[in-house]
Coordinates of C-alpha atoms in Angstrom, one line a residue:
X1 CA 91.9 64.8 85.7
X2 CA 94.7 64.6 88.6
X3 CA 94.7 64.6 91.7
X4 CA 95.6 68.2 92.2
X5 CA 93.2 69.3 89.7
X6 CA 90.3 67.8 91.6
X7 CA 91.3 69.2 95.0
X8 CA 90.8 72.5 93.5
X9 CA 87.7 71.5 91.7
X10 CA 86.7 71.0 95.3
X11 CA 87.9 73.9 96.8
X12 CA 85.8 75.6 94.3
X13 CA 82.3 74.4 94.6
X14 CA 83.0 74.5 99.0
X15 CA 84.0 78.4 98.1
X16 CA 81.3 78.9 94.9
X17 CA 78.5 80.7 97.1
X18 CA 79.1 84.2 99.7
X19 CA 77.2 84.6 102.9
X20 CA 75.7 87.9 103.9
X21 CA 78.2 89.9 105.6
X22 CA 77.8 90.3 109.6
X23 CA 76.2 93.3 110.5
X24 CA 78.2 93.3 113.1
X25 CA 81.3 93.3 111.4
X26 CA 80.8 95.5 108.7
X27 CA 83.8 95.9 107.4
X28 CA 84.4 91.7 107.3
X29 CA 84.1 91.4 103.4
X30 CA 86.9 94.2 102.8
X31 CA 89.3 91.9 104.3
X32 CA 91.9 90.8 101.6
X33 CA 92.7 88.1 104.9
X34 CA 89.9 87.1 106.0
X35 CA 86.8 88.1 104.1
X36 CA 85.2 88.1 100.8
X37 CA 88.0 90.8 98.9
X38 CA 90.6 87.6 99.3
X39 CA 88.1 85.0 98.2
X40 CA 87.2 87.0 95.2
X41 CA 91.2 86.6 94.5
X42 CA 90.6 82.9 94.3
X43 CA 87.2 82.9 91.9
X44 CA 88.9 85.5 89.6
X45 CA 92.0 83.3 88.9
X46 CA 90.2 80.7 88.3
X47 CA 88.1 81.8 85.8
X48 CA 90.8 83.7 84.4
X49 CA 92.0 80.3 83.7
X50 CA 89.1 78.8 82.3
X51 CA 88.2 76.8 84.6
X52 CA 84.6 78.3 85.7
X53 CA 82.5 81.5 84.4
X54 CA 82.5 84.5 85.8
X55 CA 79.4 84.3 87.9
X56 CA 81.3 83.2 91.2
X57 CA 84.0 85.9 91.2
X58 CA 81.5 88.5 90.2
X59 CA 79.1 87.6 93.3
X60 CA 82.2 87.7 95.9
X61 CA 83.9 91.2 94.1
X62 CA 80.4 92.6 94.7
X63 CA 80.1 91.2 98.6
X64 CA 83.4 93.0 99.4
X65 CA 82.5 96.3 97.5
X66 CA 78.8 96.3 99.4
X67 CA 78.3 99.0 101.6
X68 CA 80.7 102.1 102.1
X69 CA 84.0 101.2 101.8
X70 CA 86.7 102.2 104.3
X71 CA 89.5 104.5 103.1
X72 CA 90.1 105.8 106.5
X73 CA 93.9 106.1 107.6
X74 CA 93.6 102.7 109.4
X75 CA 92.8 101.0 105.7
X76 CA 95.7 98.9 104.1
X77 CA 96.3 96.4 101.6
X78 CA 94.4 93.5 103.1
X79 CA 92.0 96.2 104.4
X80 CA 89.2 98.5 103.0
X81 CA 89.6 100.8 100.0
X82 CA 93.4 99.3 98.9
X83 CA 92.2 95.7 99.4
X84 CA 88.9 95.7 97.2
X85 CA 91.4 98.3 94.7
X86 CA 93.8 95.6 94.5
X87 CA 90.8 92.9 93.8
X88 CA 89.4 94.8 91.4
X89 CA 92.8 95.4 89.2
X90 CA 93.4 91.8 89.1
X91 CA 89.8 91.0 87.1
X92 CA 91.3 90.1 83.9
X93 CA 91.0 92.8 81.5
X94 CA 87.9 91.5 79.0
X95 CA 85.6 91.4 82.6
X96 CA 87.6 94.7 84.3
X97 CA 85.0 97.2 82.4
X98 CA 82.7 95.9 84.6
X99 CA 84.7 97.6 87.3
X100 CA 86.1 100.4 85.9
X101 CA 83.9 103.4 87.6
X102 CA 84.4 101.5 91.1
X103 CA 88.1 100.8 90.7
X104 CA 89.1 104.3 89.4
X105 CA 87.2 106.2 92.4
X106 CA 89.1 104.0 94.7
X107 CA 92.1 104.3 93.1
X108 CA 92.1 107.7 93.9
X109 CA 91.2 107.1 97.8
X110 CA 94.4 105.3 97.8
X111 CA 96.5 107.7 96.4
X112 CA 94.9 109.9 99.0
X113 CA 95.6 107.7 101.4
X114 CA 99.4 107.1 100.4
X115 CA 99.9 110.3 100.9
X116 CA 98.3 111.1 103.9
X117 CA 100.1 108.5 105.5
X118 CA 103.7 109.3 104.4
X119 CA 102.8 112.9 105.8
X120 CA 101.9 110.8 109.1
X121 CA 105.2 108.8 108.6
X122 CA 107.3 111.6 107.8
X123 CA 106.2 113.5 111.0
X124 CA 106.7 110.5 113.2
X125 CA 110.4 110.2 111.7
X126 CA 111.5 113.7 111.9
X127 CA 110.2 113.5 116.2
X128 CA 111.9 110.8 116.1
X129 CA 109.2 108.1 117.8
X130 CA 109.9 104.7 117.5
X131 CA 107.6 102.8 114.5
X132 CA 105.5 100.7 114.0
X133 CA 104.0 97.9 112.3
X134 CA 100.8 99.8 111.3
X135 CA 102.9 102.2 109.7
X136 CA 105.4 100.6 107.6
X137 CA 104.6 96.6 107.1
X138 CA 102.9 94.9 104.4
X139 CA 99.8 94.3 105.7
X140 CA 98.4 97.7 107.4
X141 CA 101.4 99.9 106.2
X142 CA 102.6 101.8 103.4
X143 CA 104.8 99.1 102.2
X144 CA 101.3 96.7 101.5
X145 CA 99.9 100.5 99.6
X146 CA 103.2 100.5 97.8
X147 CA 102.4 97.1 96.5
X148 CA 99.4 98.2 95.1
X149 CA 101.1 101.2 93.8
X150 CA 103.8 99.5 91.7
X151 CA 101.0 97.5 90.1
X152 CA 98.9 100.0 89.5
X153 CA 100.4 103.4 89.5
X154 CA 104.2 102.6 89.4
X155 CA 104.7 106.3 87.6
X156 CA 103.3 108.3 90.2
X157 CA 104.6 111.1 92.8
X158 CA 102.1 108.7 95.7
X159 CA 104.5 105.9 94.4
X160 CA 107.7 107.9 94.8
X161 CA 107.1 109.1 98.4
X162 CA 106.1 105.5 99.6
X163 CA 109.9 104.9 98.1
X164 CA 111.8 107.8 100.0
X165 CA 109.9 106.9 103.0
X166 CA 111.1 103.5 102.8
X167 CA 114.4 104.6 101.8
X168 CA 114.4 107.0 104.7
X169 CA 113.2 104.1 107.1
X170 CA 116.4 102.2 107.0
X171 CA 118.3 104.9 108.7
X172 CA 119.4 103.9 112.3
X173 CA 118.4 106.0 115.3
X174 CA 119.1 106.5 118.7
X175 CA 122.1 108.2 120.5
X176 CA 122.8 105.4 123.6
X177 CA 122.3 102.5 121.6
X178 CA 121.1 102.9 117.5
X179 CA 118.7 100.7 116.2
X180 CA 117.1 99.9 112.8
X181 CA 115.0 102.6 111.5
X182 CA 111.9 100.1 111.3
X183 CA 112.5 99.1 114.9
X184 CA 109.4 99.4 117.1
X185 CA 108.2 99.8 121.0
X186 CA 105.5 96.8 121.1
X187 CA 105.6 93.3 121.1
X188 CA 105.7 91.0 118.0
X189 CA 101.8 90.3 118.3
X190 CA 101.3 94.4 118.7
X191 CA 99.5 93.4 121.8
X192 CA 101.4 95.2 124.3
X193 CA 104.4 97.5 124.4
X194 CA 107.8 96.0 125.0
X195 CA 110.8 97.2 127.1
X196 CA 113.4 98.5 124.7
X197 CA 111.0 97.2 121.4
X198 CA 112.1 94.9 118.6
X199 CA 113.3 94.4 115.6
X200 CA 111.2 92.5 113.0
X201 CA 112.9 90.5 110.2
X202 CA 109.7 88.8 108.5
X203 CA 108.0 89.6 105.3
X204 CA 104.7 90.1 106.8
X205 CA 105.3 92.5 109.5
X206 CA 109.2 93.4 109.8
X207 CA 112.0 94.4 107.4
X208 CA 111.8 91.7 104.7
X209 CA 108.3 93.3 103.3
X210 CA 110.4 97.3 102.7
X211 CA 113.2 95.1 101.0
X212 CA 110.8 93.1 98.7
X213 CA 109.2 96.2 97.4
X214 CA 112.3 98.2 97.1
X215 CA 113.9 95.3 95.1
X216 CA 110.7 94.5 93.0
X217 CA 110.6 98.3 92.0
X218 CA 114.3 98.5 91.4
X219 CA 114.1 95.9 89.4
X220 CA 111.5 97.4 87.2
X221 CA 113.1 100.3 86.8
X222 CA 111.2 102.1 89.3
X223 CA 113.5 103.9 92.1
X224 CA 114.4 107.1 93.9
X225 CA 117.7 108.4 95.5
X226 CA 119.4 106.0 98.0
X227 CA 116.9 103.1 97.1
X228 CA 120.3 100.6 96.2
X229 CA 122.0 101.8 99.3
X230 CA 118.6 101.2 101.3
X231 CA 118.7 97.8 99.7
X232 CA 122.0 97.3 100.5
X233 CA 121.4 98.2 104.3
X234 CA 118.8 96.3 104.9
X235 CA 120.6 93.0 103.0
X236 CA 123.5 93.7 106.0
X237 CA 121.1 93.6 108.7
X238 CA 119.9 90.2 107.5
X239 CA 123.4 89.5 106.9
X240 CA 124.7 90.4 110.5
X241 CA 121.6 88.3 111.9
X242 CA 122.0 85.5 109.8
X243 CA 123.1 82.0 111.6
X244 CA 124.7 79.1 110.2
X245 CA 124.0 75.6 110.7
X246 CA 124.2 71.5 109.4
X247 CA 121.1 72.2 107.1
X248 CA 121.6 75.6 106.0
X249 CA 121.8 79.4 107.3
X250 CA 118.5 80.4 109.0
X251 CA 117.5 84.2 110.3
X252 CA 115.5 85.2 113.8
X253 CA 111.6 86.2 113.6
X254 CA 113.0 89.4 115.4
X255 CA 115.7 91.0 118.0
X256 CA 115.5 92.8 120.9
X257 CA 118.0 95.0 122.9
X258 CA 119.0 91.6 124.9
X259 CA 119.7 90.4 121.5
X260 CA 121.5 93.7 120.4
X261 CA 123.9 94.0 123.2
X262 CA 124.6 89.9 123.4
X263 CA 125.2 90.1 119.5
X264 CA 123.1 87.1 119.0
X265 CA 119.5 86.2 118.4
X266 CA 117.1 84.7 121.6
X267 CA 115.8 81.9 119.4
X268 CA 117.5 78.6 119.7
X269 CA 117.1 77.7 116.1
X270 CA 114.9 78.3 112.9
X271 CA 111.3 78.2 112.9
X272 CA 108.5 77.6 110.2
X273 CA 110.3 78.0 107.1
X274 CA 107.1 80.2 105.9
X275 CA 106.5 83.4 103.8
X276 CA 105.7 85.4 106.7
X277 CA 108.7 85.3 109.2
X278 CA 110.7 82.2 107.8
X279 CA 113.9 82.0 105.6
X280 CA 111.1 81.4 102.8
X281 CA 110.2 84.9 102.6
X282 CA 113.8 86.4 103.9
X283 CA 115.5 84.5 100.9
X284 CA 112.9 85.0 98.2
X285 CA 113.8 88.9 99.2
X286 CA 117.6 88.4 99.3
X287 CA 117.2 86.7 95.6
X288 CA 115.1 89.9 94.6
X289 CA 117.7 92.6 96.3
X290 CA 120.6 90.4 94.1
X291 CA 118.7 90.7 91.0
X292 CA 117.5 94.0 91.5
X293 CA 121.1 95.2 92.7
X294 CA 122.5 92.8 89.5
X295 CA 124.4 91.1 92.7
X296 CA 125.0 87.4 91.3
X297 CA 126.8 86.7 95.0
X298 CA 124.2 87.9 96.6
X299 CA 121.4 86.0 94.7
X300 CA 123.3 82.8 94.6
X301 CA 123.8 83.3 98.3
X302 CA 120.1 83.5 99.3
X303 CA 118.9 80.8 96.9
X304 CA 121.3 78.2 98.2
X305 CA 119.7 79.4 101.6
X306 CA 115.9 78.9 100.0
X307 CA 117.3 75.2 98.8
X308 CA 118.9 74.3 101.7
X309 CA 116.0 75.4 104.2
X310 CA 113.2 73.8 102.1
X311 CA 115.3 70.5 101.9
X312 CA 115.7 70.3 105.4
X313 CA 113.1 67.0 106.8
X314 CA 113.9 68.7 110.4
X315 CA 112.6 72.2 109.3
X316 CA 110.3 70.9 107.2
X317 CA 108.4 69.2 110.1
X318 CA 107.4 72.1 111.6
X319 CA 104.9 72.7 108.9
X320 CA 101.8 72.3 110.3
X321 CA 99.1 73.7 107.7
X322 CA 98.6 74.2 104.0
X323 CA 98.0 78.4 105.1
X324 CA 99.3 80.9 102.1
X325 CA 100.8 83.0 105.6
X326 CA 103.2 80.3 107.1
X327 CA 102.1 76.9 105.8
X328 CA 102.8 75.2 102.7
X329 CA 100.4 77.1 99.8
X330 CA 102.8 80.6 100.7
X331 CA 106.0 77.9 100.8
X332 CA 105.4 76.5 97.6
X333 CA 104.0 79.9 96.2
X334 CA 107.0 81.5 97.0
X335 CA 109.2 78.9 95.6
X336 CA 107.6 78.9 92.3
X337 CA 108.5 82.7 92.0
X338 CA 111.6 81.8 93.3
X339 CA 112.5 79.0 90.9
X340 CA 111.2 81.1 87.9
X341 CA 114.3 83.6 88.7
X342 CA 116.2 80.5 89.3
X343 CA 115.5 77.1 87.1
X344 CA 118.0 75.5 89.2
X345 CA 115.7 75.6 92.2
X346 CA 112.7 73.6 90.2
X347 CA 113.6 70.5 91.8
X348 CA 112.3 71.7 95.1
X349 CA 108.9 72.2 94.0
X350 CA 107.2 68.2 93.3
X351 CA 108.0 67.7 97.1
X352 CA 106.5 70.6 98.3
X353 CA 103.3 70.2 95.7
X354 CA 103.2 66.4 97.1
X355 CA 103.1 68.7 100.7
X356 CA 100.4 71.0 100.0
X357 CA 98.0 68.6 98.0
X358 CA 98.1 66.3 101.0
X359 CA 97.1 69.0 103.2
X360 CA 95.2 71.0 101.7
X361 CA 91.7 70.1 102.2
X362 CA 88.5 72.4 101.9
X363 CA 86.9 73.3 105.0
X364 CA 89.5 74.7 107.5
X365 CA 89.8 75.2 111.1
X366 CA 90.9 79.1 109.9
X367 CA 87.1 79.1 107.6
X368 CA 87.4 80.2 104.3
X369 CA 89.9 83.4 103.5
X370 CA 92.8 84.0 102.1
X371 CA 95.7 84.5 104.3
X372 CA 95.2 81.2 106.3
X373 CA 91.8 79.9 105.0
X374 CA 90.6 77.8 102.2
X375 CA 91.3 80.2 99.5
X376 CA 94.8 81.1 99.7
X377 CA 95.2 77.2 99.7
X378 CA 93.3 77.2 96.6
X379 CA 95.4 79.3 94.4
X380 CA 98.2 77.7 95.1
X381 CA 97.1 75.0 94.1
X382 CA 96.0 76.7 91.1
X383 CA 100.1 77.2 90.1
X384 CA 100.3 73.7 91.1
X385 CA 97.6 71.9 88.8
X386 CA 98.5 74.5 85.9
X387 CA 102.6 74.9 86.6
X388 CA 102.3 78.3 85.4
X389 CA 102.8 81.8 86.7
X390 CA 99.3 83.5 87.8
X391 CA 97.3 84.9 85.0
X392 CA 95.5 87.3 87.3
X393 CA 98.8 88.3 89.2
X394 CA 97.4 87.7 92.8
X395 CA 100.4 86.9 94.5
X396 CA 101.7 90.7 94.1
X397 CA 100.0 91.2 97.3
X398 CA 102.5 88.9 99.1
X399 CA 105.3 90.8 97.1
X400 CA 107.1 87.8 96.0
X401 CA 106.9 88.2 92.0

């Protein structure tokens, strides 16, 4: 057994056994980031891959389907009714009759709940408020439901209005000055509002996430009117923001007005190259929109910007965890995808493995879950012991395959 194989053995046995949930949280175990819905993610991947029964994946499924699950309009992906949905469609399918009853009647709440909330969305566009990230990004907005929707119900009119809304999203508004359509009135940490609002550009909560699901969807074969052009839009925003240096091009976690009317970003240089806000994420979606578009410029253009970004010892270094959000499991995740579209970029991924095995260690400061805890270390370390793709599909939720 290697070394990588036994770090996950360990991650396993620390994550084998649930709690009981708070009673004071009690919607902690619906939390695809946090709580049991994302460790259930890891369990069911692994013993998809043989590597451990059932038992463990079917104890943490049924701590994040106890109780009454949430499919209010404040549910997303990595929240309530779509999180324990998506959970429950990755079981593979000789233990997914277990789940059948439960993941059909929340199937429906989502669709419910996709539309609702593109009625909500639509409204808000047509009064023409500014966004925000609630409504639109990938984890609390309709982009994280469309995820689940072109993995589960690619076909349906739920999937199709998530798509025009998007489409409609990258429209510019204003009369003085015109902004992106997904530009919103509070502060990157949607603490606090913020004079003139921002532009996002990550994966997790800004523009990236729309373009990764409107180029994975395209690219199935699954689009609506003006979905190339909204593809193409967004690609020139990143384009416009895009800044050149020694070890590569590198994009801005967001703009503001300052940034708009000086025609350059406030940041001094790039920062984590991670999945959520990092040139990680940005170019695993450029590479999509190329493919997606059948753009070989563009594609080539964004994975020389993934190659040169994640051979960079100066970017690099600002690593400073193995988290699947912005340390090295969603790096070398992403990468993987990204090399599978491009064999070329394989040679990136032993150094970043080398990375995440020596960091990732059971037992975090950020507890067990997925997003920064133990387990989204642990399954991706799972593509790194196996060097194959997902069995379970997992990583969907992060858009990147």
């Amino acid at each position: 057994m290697n070394a990588a194989a036994r770090r996950l053995d360990d991650f396993a046995a620390h994550l084998a056994q649930p709690g009981d949930n708070d009673p004071n949280s009690p919607w902690a175990g619906q939390s695809l980031a946090s709580g049991a819905a994302g460790i259930a993610l890891f369990h069911s991947e692994y013993a998809a891959r043989g590597l451990a029964r059932w038992v463990p994946a079917h104890r943490w499924i049924s701590q994040a389907a106890a109780g009454d699950i949430s499919a209010s309009d404040t549910t997303g992906l990595y929240l309530g009714a779509p999180a324990v949905a998506f959970v429950l469609h990755t079981a593979p399918p000789k233990r997914a009759l277990l789940y059948e009853d439960a993941a059909q009647a929340l199937h429906g709440e989502v669709l419910a709940l996709a539309h609702r909330r593109v009625d909500t969305a639509t409204v808000r566009i047509k009064e023409k408020r500014a966004a925000s990230f609630g409504e639109y990004d990938t984890f609390h907005g309709l982009t994280g439901i469309g995820a689940y929707l072109l993995r589960t119900a690619p076909e349906s009119n739920a999937m199709e209005r998530v798509l025009d809304y998007l489409v409609a999203l990258t429209q510019p508004v204003g009369t003085d000055v015109r902004v992106p359509g997904w530009w919103v009135d509070h502060d990157p940490q949607r603490g606090h509002s913020l004079p003139g609002g921002h532009g996002n550009l990550g994966a997790a909560h800004g523009i990236t996430g729309p373009l990764l699901l409107l180029a994975q969807s395209l690219r199935r074969g699954h689009d609506v009117t003006g979905q190339g052009e909204a593809i193409r839009t967004i690609c020139g925003h990143l384009d416009a923001w895009r800044q050149d240096s020694g070890a590569g091009p590198w994009w801005p976690e967001h703009i503001t007005r300052g940034d708009l009317a000086a025609g350059r970003p406030h940041h001094p240089g790039p920062g984590r190259p991670s999945w959520c806000y990092g040139t990680t994420g940005i170019a695993r979606a450029g590479q999509l929109a190329g493919i997606a578009l059948n753009d070989t410029a563009l594609k080539a253009a964004y994975e020389d910007a993934l190659r040169h970004c994640l051979s960079d010892p100066s970017q690099l270094s600002t690593v400073v965890d193995a988290s699947l959000c912005h340390g090295w499991a969603g790096i070398y995740q992403t990468a993987f995808r990204a090399a599978q579209d491009a064999p070329h970029l394989r040679t990136l991924l032993p150094s970043l493995g080398d990375r995440l095995l020596t960091t990732a260690t059971p037992d975090t400061e950020q507890g067990p879950g997925f997003l920064e805890g133990d387990a989204g270390c642990a399954l991706a370390l799972t593509t790194l012991t196996a060097t194959t793709a997902p069995i379970t599909g997992w990583d969907s939720c992060l858009l990147i395959n």
